[in-house]
Coordinates of C-alpha atoms (C1' of nucleotides) in Angstrom, one line a residue:
Chain Y
M84 CA -3.3 -52.7 7.1
N85 CA -1.6 -53.3 4.2
L86 CA 1.7 -51.3 3.3
N87 CA 3.7 -54.0 1.2
K88 CA 3.5 -51.8 -1.8
Y89 CA 5.2 -48.5 -0.7
T90 CA 8.1 -49.9 1.7
S91 CA 10.7 -48.6 0.3
H92 CA 9.8 -44.6 0.9
D93 CA 10.4 -42.3 3.8
R94 CA 7.9 -42.3 6.5
I95 CA 7.5 -39.5 8.1
L96 CA 6.3 -37.7 11.1
V97 CA 2.9 -35.7 10.9
A98 CA 1.1 -33.7 13.4
V99 CA -1.7 -30.7 13.6
D100 CA -1.5 -27.7 15.3
C101 CA -4.6 -25.2 15.6
I102 CA -4.6 -21.3 15.0
I103 CA -8.1 -20.9 17.4
F104 CA -9.9 -17.4 17.6
G105 CA -12.2 -15.9 19.6
F106 CA -13.4 -12.2 20.0
D107 CA -14.3 -10.9 23.2
G108 CA -16.6 -8.4 21.6
Q109 CA -14.0 -6.2 21.4
Q110 CA -10.5 -7.6 20.4
L111 CA -9.6 -10.8 17.7
K112 CA -7.6 -12.9 20.0
A113 CA -6.1 -16.1 19.8
L114 CA -5.3 -19.1 22.4
L115 CA -1.7 -20.1 22.7
I116 CA -0.4 -22.6 25.5
K117 CA 3.1 -22.7 26.9
R118 CA 4.6 -25.8 25.3
G119 CA 4.7 -28.7 27.9
F120 CA 7.3 -30.2 26.3
E121 CA 10.8 -30.7 25.0
P122 CA 12.0 -29.4 23.1
E123 CA 11.3 -25.3 23.1
K124 CA 9.1 -26.2 26.7
G125 CA 7.9 -23.5 28.1
R126 CA 8.1 -20.7 25.3
W127 CA 4.8 -19.9 23.8
S128 CA 3.2 -22.1 21.1
L129 CA -0.1 -23.1 19.3
M130 CA -1.7 -26.0 20.7
G131 CA -0.6 -29.1 18.6
G132 CA -0.3 -32.5 18.7
F133 CA 0.5 -35.9 16.1
V134 CA -1.5 -37.1 13.5
N135 CA -1.9 -41.1 14.5
Q136 CA -1.6 -44.0 11.4
D137 CA -5.8 -44.5 11.9
E138 CA -6.6 -40.9 12.2
S139 CA -7.4 -38.3 9.6
T140 CA -5.8 -35.2 10.3
D141 CA -9.0 -33.7 11.0
D142 CA -10.0 -36.1 12.8
A143 CA -6.1 -35.5 14.7
A144 CA -6.7 -31.5 14.8
I145 CA -11.1 -32.3 16.5
R146 CA -9.4 -34.2 19.3
V147 CA -6.3 -31.5 20.1
L148 CA -8.8 -28.8 19.4
H149 CA -10.5 -30.8 22.9
Q150 CA -8.2 -31.8 24.7
L151 CA -7.1 -27.8 25.3
T152 CA -10.9 -25.9 24.7
G153 CA -13.1 -29.3 26.0
M154 CA -15.6 -28.3 23.2
D155 CA -17.1 -30.0 20.7
N156 CA -18.9 -29.0 17.0
I157 CA -16.0 -26.6 16.4
Y158 CA -16.3 -24.5 12.8
M159 CA -12.9 -25.5 11.8
E160 CA -11.2 -25.5 8.6
Q161 CA -7.4 -27.4 6.9
L162 CA -5.7 -24.3 6.4
Y163 CA -2.2 -25.3 4.5
C164 CA 0.5 -27.9 5.3
F165 CA 3.9 -26.7 6.3
S166 CA 6.6 -28.6 5.5
D167 CA 10.3 -27.3 5.5
V168 CA 12.8 -29.5 6.3
D169 CA 14.3 -28.0 9.5
R170 CA 10.6 -26.1 10.7
D171 CA 10.5 -27.9 13.8
S172 CA 14.6 -28.0 15.8
A173 CA 13.9 -31.7 16.9
G174 CA 13.3 -33.3 13.3
R175 CA 11.3 -33.9 10.4
V176 CA 7.9 -32.7 11.6
L177 CA 5.4 -32.2 8.7
S178 CA 2.3 -29.9 10.1
I179 CA -1.1 -29.7 8.7
A180 CA -2.6 -26.0 10.5
Y181 CA -5.9 -25.9 11.0
F182 CA -7.7 -22.7 11.9
A183 CA -10.9 -22.7 14.7
L184 CA -13.1 -20.3 14.9
I185 CA -15.0 -20.7 18.6
N186 CA -17.2 -18.9 20.9
I187 CA -15.1 -17.2 23.9
E188 CA -17.7 -17.9 26.0
N189 CA -18.4 -21.3 26.3
Y190 CA -15.1 -22.9 27.0
N191 CA -13.6 -23.9 29.3
V192 CA -11.4 -22.3 31.8
Q193 CA -10.0 -25.0 33.8
L194 CA -8.5 -26.1 30.9
E195 CA -7.1 -23.0 30.3
Q196 CA -5.5 -23.2 33.2
D197 CA -4.1 -27.2 33.3
H198 CA -2.9 -25.9 29.8
E199 CA -1.3 -22.7 30.8
A200 CA -3.2 -21.2 28.0
R201 CA -3.3 -17.5 27.6
W202 CA -6.0 -15.4 24.5
F203 CA -3.5 -13.0 22.8
P204 CA -4.9 -10.3 21.1
L205 CA -3.4 -10.4 17.3
D206 CA -1.9 -6.8 17.2
K207 CA 0.5 -9.1 20.4
M208 CA 1.3 -12.2 19.3
P209 CA 4.3 -13.0 21.8
A210 CA 7.4 -15.1 19.9
L211 CA 6.3 -18.1 18.9
I212 CA 8.2 -21.5 18.5
F213 CA 8.9 -22.5 15.3
D214 CA 6.9 -21.1 12.3
H215 CA 4.3 -20.9 14.4
N216 CA 3.5 -17.3 14.2
Q217 CA 3.8 -18.0 10.1
M218 CA 1.0 -19.8 10.2
V219 CA -1.0 -17.6 12.3
E220 CA -0.5 -14.2 10.0
K221 CA -1.7 -17.2 7.3
A222 CA -5.0 -17.8 9.0
R223 CA -5.4 -14.3 9.4
E224 CA -5.6 -13.5 6.3
R225 CA -7.4 -16.6 5.1
L226 CA -10.1 -15.7 8.0
K227 CA -10.2 -12.2 6.1
L228 CA -10.9 -14.0 3.1
K229 CA -13.6 -16.4 4.5
V230 CA -15.3 -13.5 5.7
S231 CA -15.6 -11.4 2.2
N232 CA -17.7 -14.5 1.0
H233 CA -19.2 -16.1 4.0
P234 CA -20.7 -15.0 7.5
I235 CA -19.0 -16.2 10.6
G236 CA -19.9 -14.2 13.0
F237 CA -22.2 -17.4 14.7
E238 CA -18.8 -19.2 15.0
L239 CA -16.7 -16.1 17.5
L240 CA -19.5 -14.4 19.1
P241 CA -22.2 -15.6 21.3
D242 CA -25.7 -16.0 21.2
R243 CA -27.2 -12.3 21.0
F244 CA -24.3 -9.7 20.9
T245 CA -25.2 -5.9 19.3
L246 CA -24.2 -3.9 16.3
P247 CA -21.3 -2.6 17.6
Q248 CA -19.8 -5.7 18.8
L249 CA -20.4 -7.3 15.5
Q250 CA -18.8 -4.2 13.8
N251 CA -15.8 -4.7 16.2
L252 CA -15.4 -8.1 14.8
Y253 CA -15.4 -7.3 11.3
E254 CA -12.8 -4.3 11.7
A255 CA -10.8 -6.6 13.8
I256 CA -10.6 -9.2 11.1
Y257 CA -10.2 -6.4 8.5
E258 CA -7.9 -4.2 10.0
E259 CA -9.7 -1.0 9.5
A260 CA -12.1 1.4 9.8
L261 CA -15.8 0.7 8.7
D262 CA -18.2 3.8 8.1
K263 CA -20.9 2.5 10.9
R264 CA -24.2 3.6 8.7
N265 CA -23.1 1.7 5.8
F266 CA -22.3 -1.5 7.8
T267 CA -25.8 -1.3 9.4
R268 CA -27.2 -0.9 6.5
K269 CA -25.4 -3.9 4.7
I270 CA -25.4 -6.4 7.2
L271 CA -29.4 -6.1 7.6
S272 CA -30.0 -6.3 4.3
L273 CA -28.8 -9.3 4.5
G274 CA -32.0 -10.6 6.5
I275 CA -30.0 -12.7 8.8
L276 CA -30.3 -11.0 11.9
N277 CA -33.1 -10.5 14.7
K278 CA -33.7 -7.3 16.9
Q279 CA -34.4 -8.5 20.4
N280 CA -36.3 -6.4 22.9
E281 CA -33.5 -6.0 25.6
K282 CA -30.5 -4.0 25.8
E283 CA -26.8 -4.3 25.9
K284 CA -26.0 -1.1 28.5
E285 CA -22.4 -2.0 30.1
S286 CA -20.5 -0.3 27.3
S287 CA -22.4 2.6 26.8
R288 CA -25.1 4.6 29.3
K289 CA -27.9 4.6 26.0
G290 CA -27.4 0.6 25.4
A291 CA -27.7 -1.3 22.2
F292 CA -29.7 -3.0 21.5
Y293 CA -29.3 -7.4 21.2
Y294 CA -29.4 -8.9 17.5
V295 CA -29.3 -12.6 17.3
F296 CA -28.8 -14.6 13.9
D297 CA -32.0 -16.4 12.5
K298 CA -30.1 -19.9 11.9
N299 CA -31.6 -20.9 9.2
K300 CA -31.2 -17.6 6.8
Y301 CA -27.8 -17.7 8.4
K302 CA -26.4 -21.2 7.3
K303 CA -27.8 -20.4 3.6
L304 CA -25.9 -17.7 2.9
D305 CA -22.8 -19.8 4.1
R306 CA -23.6 -22.8 1.7
E307 CA -24.0 -20.0 -1.3
G308 CA -21.8 -17.4 -0.4
V309 CA -22.0 -13.9 -0.7
K310 CA -20.3 -10.3 -0.9
F311 CA -20.2 -9.5 2.9
I312 CA -18.7 -6.3 3.4
Chain C
M107 CA 19.2 -35.6 12.3
N108 CA 17.9 -35.8 15.7
L109 CA 14.2 -37.1 16.3
N110 CA 15.1 -39.0 20.1
K111 CA 12.2 -36.8 20.9
Y112 CA 9.0 -37.9 19.4
T113 CA 10.2 -41.9 18.5
S114 CA 6.6 -42.5 20.2
H115 CA 4.8 -41.4 17.4
D116 CA 3.4 -42.8 14.2
R117 CA 5.5 -41.6 11.3
I118 CA 2.9 -42.0 7.8
L119 CA 4.1 -42.2 4.5
V120 CA 3.3 -38.5 2.6
A121 CA 3.0 -38.1 -1.0
V122 CA 2.2 -35.2 -3.0
D123 CA 0.0 -34.9 -6.6
C124 CA -0.3 -32.7 -8.9
I125 CA -3.2 -31.1 -10.9
I126 CA -1.6 -29.9 -13.8
F127 CA -3.7 -27.3 -15.7
G128 CA -3.5 -26.3 -19.6
F129 CA -4.8 -24.1 -22.0
D130 CA -4.8 -25.1 -26.1
G131 CA -6.7 -22.3 -26.6
Q132 CA -10.1 -23.6 -26.4
Q133 CA -10.3 -25.4 -23.2
L134 CA -8.9 -26.2 -20.5
K135 CA -6.9 -29.7 -19.8
A136 CA -5.8 -31.5 -16.6
L137 CA -3.0 -33.2 -17.3
L138 CA -3.5 -37.0 -16.3
I139 CA -1.2 -40.3 -16.6
K140 CA -1.4 -43.9 -16.4
R141 CA -0.2 -45.3 -13.4
G142 CA 2.9 -47.4 -14.1
F143 CA 2.5 -49.4 -10.5
E144 CA 0.1 -51.6 -8.4
P145 CA -2.3 -51.0 -6.7
E146 CA -4.4 -49.5 -9.5
K147 CA -2.1 -50.0 -12.2
G148 CA -3.2 -48.7 -16.0
R149 CA -5.8 -46.5 -14.6
W150 CA -5.9 -42.6 -15.3
S151 CA -4.3 -41.3 -12.0
L152 CA -2.5 -37.9 -11.0
M153 CA 1.0 -37.9 -11.2
G154 CA 2.2 -37.7 -7.9
G155 CA 5.0 -39.3 -5.8
F156 CA 7.0 -39.8 -2.4
V157 CA 7.7 -36.8 0.3
N158 CA 11.3 -37.5 1.6
Q159 CA 12.8 -37.2 4.9
D160 CA 15.0 -34.9 3.4
E161 CA 12.7 -32.4 1.1
S162 CA 9.7 -30.2 1.9
T163 CA 6.3 -31.2 -0.3
D164 CA 7.2 -27.8 -2.1
D165 CA 10.5 -29.4 -3.6
A166 CA 8.9 -33.1 -4.0
A167 CA 6.2 -30.9 -6.0
I168 CA 8.3 -29.2 -8.2
R169 CA 10.9 -32.8 -8.5
V170 CA 7.3 -34.4 -9.1
L171 CA 6.0 -32.3 -12.0
H172 CA 9.4 -31.7 -13.4
Q173 CA 10.0 -36.3 -13.7
L174 CA 6.4 -35.8 -16.2
T175 CA 7.0 -32.3 -17.6
G176 CA 10.5 -31.6 -18.1
M177 CA 9.8 -28.3 -17.0
D178 CA 10.6 -25.7 -14.3
N179 CA 9.7 -22.8 -12.8
I180 CA 6.3 -23.8 -13.0
Y181 CA 3.8 -21.8 -11.1
M182 CA 2.6 -23.9 -8.7
E183 CA 0.6 -23.5 -5.7
Q184 CA -0.3 -26.1 -2.9
L185 CA -4.1 -26.9 -2.5
Y186 CA -4.9 -29.6 0.3
C187 CA -4.4 -32.4 2.4
F188 CA -5.8 -35.6 1.5
S189 CA -5.7 -37.6 4.3
D190 CA -9.0 -39.8 4.7
V191 CA -7.6 -43.2 6.6
D192 CA -8.6 -45.1 3.6
R193 CA -7.9 -43.0 0.5
D194 CA -5.1 -44.9 -0.7
S195 CA -6.3 -49.0 -1.4
A196 CA -2.7 -50.2 -0.2
G197 CA -2.4 -48.1 3.1
R198 CA -1.7 -45.7 4.8
V199 CA -0.7 -42.4 2.2
L200 CA -1.6 -39.0 3.8
S201 CA -1.3 -36.8 0.0
I202 CA -0.3 -33.2 -0.2
A203 CA -2.1 -31.7 -3.7
Y204 CA -0.4 -29.2 -5.5
F205 CA -2.2 -27.7 -8.7
A206 CA 0.4 -26.0 -12.0
L207 CA -0.2 -24.2 -14.4
I208 CA 1.7 -24.8 -17.5
N209 CA 1.7 -23.2 -21.2
I210 CA 0.9 -26.4 -22.5
E211 CA 3.2 -25.1 -26.0
N212 CA 6.2 -25.3 -23.9
Y213 CA 6.3 -28.9 -22.3
N214 CA 7.8 -31.3 -23.9
V215 CA 6.0 -34.6 -25.3
Q216 CA 8.6 -37.4 -25.1
L217 CA 7.4 -37.8 -21.6
E218 CA 4.5 -37.4 -22.3
Q219 CA 5.4 -40.7 -24.2
D220 CA 7.0 -42.3 -20.9
H221 CA 4.7 -42.0 -18.8
E222 CA 1.6 -42.2 -21.0
A223 CA 0.4 -39.6 -20.3
R224 CA -2.6 -37.0 -21.6
W225 CA -4.5 -34.0 -21.9
F226 CA -8.4 -34.7 -20.7
P227 CA -10.7 -31.8 -20.8
L228 CA -12.2 -30.6 -17.7
D229 CA -15.9 -31.6 -18.4
K230 CA -14.1 -34.4 -19.9
M231 CA -12.5 -36.4 -17.1
P232 CA -12.1 -40.1 -16.7
A233 CA -12.7 -42.2 -13.3
L234 CA -9.1 -41.8 -11.4
I235 CA -7.7 -43.8 -8.8
F236 CA -8.5 -42.8 -4.8
D237 CA -10.0 -39.8 -4.0
H238 CA -8.3 -37.8 -7.5
N239 CA -11.5 -36.8 -9.1
Q240 CA -11.8 -35.4 -5.5
M241 CA -8.6 -33.0 -5.5
V242 CA -9.5 -32.0 -9.3
E243 CA -12.5 -30.9 -8.7
K244 CA -10.5 -28.9 -5.5
A245 CA -7.9 -27.4 -7.0
R246 CA -10.7 -26.8 -10.5
E247 CA -12.6 -23.8 -7.7
R248 CA -9.0 -22.9 -6.2
L249 CA -8.5 -22.0 -10.1
K250 CA -11.8 -20.3 -10.1
L251 CA -11.5 -18.5 -7.0
K252 CA -8.0 -17.2 -7.7
V253 CA -8.6 -15.9 -10.9
S254 CA -11.2 -13.2 -10.2
N255 CA -8.0 -11.8 -8.0
H256 CA -4.6 -12.4 -9.7
P257 CA -4.1 -12.3 -13.2
I258 CA -3.6 -16.0 -14.6
G259 CA -2.6 -15.5 -18.1
F260 CA 1.0 -15.8 -18.1
E261 CA 1.1 -19.3 -16.8
L262 CA -1.4 -20.8 -19.5
L263 CA -1.0 -19.4 -22.3
P264 CA 1.7 -19.0 -25.2
D265 CA 3.8 -15.6 -25.4
R266 CA 1.1 -13.9 -27.3
F267 CA -2.4 -15.3 -27.9
T268 CA -5.8 -13.2 -29.1
L269 CA -8.1 -11.7 -27.1
P270 CA -11.1 -14.2 -28.2
Q271 CA -8.3 -16.9 -27.0
L272 CA -8.0 -14.7 -23.0
Q273 CA -11.8 -14.6 -23.1
N274 CA -11.4 -18.6 -23.9
L275 CA -10.2 -19.5 -20.8
Y276 CA -11.7 -17.0 -19.2
E277 CA -15.0 -18.7 -19.8
A278 CA -13.5 -22.5 -19.3
I279 CA -12.7 -21.4 -15.6
Y280 CA -15.5 -19.6 -14.6
E281 CA -17.6 -22.4 -16.6
E282 CA -20.0 -19.5 -17.9
A283 CA -20.3 -17.3 -20.8
L284 CA -19.2 -13.4 -21.1
D285 CA -19.8 -10.9 -23.0
K286 CA -16.9 -9.8 -25.5
R287 CA -17.2 -5.9 -25.7
N288 CA -17.3 -6.2 -21.3
F289 CA -14.4 -8.6 -21.4
T290 CA -12.2 -6.8 -23.8
R291 CA -13.0 -3.7 -22.1
K292 CA -11.8 -4.3 -18.5
I293 CA -9.1 -6.4 -19.4
L294 CA -7.8 -3.9 -21.5
S295 CA -8.2 -1.5 -18.5
L296 CA -6.4 -3.5 -16.2
G297 CA -2.7 -2.3 -18.9
I298 CA -1.1 -5.1 -18.8
L299 CA -1.6 -6.1 -22.5
N300 CA 0.6 -4.9 -25.2
K301 CA -1.5 -5.2 -28.6
Q302 CA 0.8 -6.3 -31.5
N303 CA 0.9 -6.0 -35.3
E304 CA 0.5 -9.3 -36.2
K305 CA -2.3 -11.6 -36.3
E306 CA -3.6 -14.6 -35.3
K307 CA -5.1 -15.9 -38.8
E308 CA -6.2 -19.7 -38.2
S309 CA -9.1 -19.5 -36.6
S310 CA -10.7 -16.6 -38.3
R311 CA -10.2 -15.0 -42.1
K312 CA -10.5 -11.3 -40.6
G313 CA -8.0 -12.7 -38.0
A314 CA -7.3 -11.4 -34.4
F315 CA -4.3 -8.9 -32.8
Y316 CA -2.2 -11.0 -30.8
Y317 CA -1.6 -10.0 -27.3
V318 CA 1.6 -9.8 -25.4
F319 CA 1.4 -9.0 -21.2
D320 CA 3.4 -6.1 -20.3
K321 CA 5.6 -8.5 -17.6
N322 CA 6.6 -5.5 -14.3
K323 CA 2.7 -4.8 -14.7
Y324 CA 1.7 -7.7 -14.6
K325 CA 3.5 -8.7 -11.9
K326 CA 2.3 -6.4 -9.7
L327 CA -1.4 -6.9 -9.7
D328 CA -0.1 -10.7 -9.3
R329 CA 1.6 -9.1 -5.8
E330 CA -1.6 -6.9 -5.3
G331 CA -4.2 -9.0 -6.4
V332 CA -7.1 -7.1 -8.4
K333 CA -11.0 -7.5 -8.7
F334 CA -10.3 -9.6 -11.9
I335 CA -13.5 -10.1 -13.9
Chain L
dC297 C1' -26.7 19.4 31.9
dC298 C1' -23.0 17.0 29.3
dA299 C1' -20.1 12.8 28.1
dA300 C1' -20.2 8.9 25.6
dA301 C1' -21.8 6.2 22.8
dA302 C1' -26.1 4.2 20.1
dG303 C1' -28.7 5.6 16.2
dT304 C1' -30.7 6.9 11.6
dG305 C1' -31.2 9.0 5.5
dT306 C1' -29.5 10.8 1.4
dT307 C1' -26.0 11.8 -2.3
dT308 C1' -22.6 11.3 -5.2
dC309 C1' -20.0 8.0 -7.3
dT310 C1' -17.8 4.1 -9.7
dA311 C1' -19.0 -0.8 -11.4
dT312 C1' -21.4 -3.7 -14.0
dT313 C1' -24.4 -5.4 -16.5
dA314 C1' -27.6 -5.1 -21.2
dC315 C1' -27.1 -4.9 -25.7
dA316 C1' -26.3 -4.7 -31.4
dC317 C1' -23.8 -3.6 -36.0
dC318 C1' -19.9 -2.7 -39.1
dC319 C1' -15.2 -4.8 -40.4
dA320 C1' -11.8 -7.8 -42.2
dT321 C1' -11.2 -11.9 -45.1
dG322 C1' -11.0 -16.4 -47.8
dT323 C1' -13.4 -19.3 -50.4
Chain A
dA135 C1' -21.0 -12.6 -52.9
dC136 C1' -21.0 -14.6 -48.6
dA137 C1' -20.1 -16.7 -44.3
dT138 C1' -17.1 -16.5 -40.2
dG139 C1' -15.0 -14.7 -36.5
dG140 C1' -13.1 -10.0 -35.2
dG141 C1' -13.9 -5.9 -33.0
dT142 C1' -16.0 -1.7 -31.1
dG143 C1' -19.7 2.3 -28.4
dT144 C1' -23.5 3.9 -25.1
dA145 C1' -27.4 3.9 -22.0
dA146 C1' -29.2 2.2 -17.6
dT147 C1' -28.8 -0.1 -12.8
dA148 C1' -27.3 -1.2 -9.1
dG149 C1' -24.2 -1.2 -5.3
dA150 C1' -19.8 1.2 -2.8
dA151 C1' -18.7 5.1 0.0
dA152 C1' -18.4 9.8 1.8
dC153 C1' -20.6 12.3 4.6
dA154 C1' -23.2 14.9 9.9
dC155 C1' -26.6 15.3 13.6
dT156 C1' -29.7 13.4 17.1
dT157 C1' -30.4 10.0 20.8
dT158 C1' -30.5 8.1 25.4
dT159 C1' -29.2 8.0 29.8
dG160 C1' -26.1 7.2 33.8
dG161 C1' -23.2 10.1 36.7

DNA sequence: CCAAAAGTGTTTCTATTACACCCATGT
DNA sequence: ACATGGGTGTAATAGAAACACTTTTGG
């Protein structure tokens, strides 16, 4: 690669860090790892890695996410570039943060053990290394914004789910209670949900009907954007 | 600075590029320069520069913007990190794009000549180097989003301005016509505008009253966010 | 039979849209 | 006197918010 035109300029270490969101039916959580190398070894951290000369930051983020979850084709979005000179205590490292939404059920528990990873509810985040708490906070705000214009359930929920679960998800993201009747009416009016005959019976005696997304309608709304909830 | 922990990783050239928006009372424009060095010397380009080892990308963007406009304390926001491996024809350069909103009247025309800079209406953008057209497009979308939740007139308009000018600004950003009566009612209801006694007489016989922003109320709305237009 | 969560409609209020004429002035 | 752009109000519609009781069923 021909770099001769720019050789007089500084080169900088560039990392990616991933905020991985998951939802267990009740709580919105983020996946954290115990950092396996110095500096700050043994402290809670986002999953991250360095960007190689021959890959885009998107590719680096996909690679890093695959390492931790074993998953591909994950919903992921670039969040922000964190660049304070002193953000990493061991040297100048610029970090591009990404946030990912994953279906907590599909994810590879073996890898969780290898990396000493753990899901933390967002309201019980431990102190993280560097500026990672700030990254999580920013990802959370972005998710809130995202959700108000795009459907996101597909990414975070299992194939079938109940309306109370979906409402829990929205309440977790918005950090506020929603009216059950208004929520049901609104979400059903979008025409992206198909009611199933079976009920989920774990969380109540009566049981709640399962729903699945109508994939095509869902994608259409995602492309076009909607005023959501 | 101690970088020994990370020495086995690639270091990358990092640049910032600035999309500088201005509004002349009629049209929304972006400031472009004729690139002064190879590669692509002489072609239209965003103003940019490399990020030094000892500065944040924010600082680099502020520095670059100052070089071109002579202005400080400019409204600026990080837009996105563009990182395709081949985006720069002369080598691997990652670019963090920023967009800036400036008051076109305050800006230093001398510097415009030094850099062979020119304002281009957004609907008459020339072909730009690398991925710069894509950056402009993304900035434009982001501005649209921003405007729907935050006041931005302060940054783009001169100290006093007329309601028709303000409406032109919103129409330029949204790329759609707005109803004059609805616009006026809505914007005045926010309570951030103070009517002046003088009129602007250039663009009509009758003349349009000048308004100024109530700085405190404006800032409050900016902090809290509003459903805008 | 009771505790616990699911399911279901109506009314009120607020915000958005659509729409047309008179006013002030310079030429 | 007329051409040009500035300024102003009301009615209709749609969307959001508030609100409480009945149903199901496992224990």
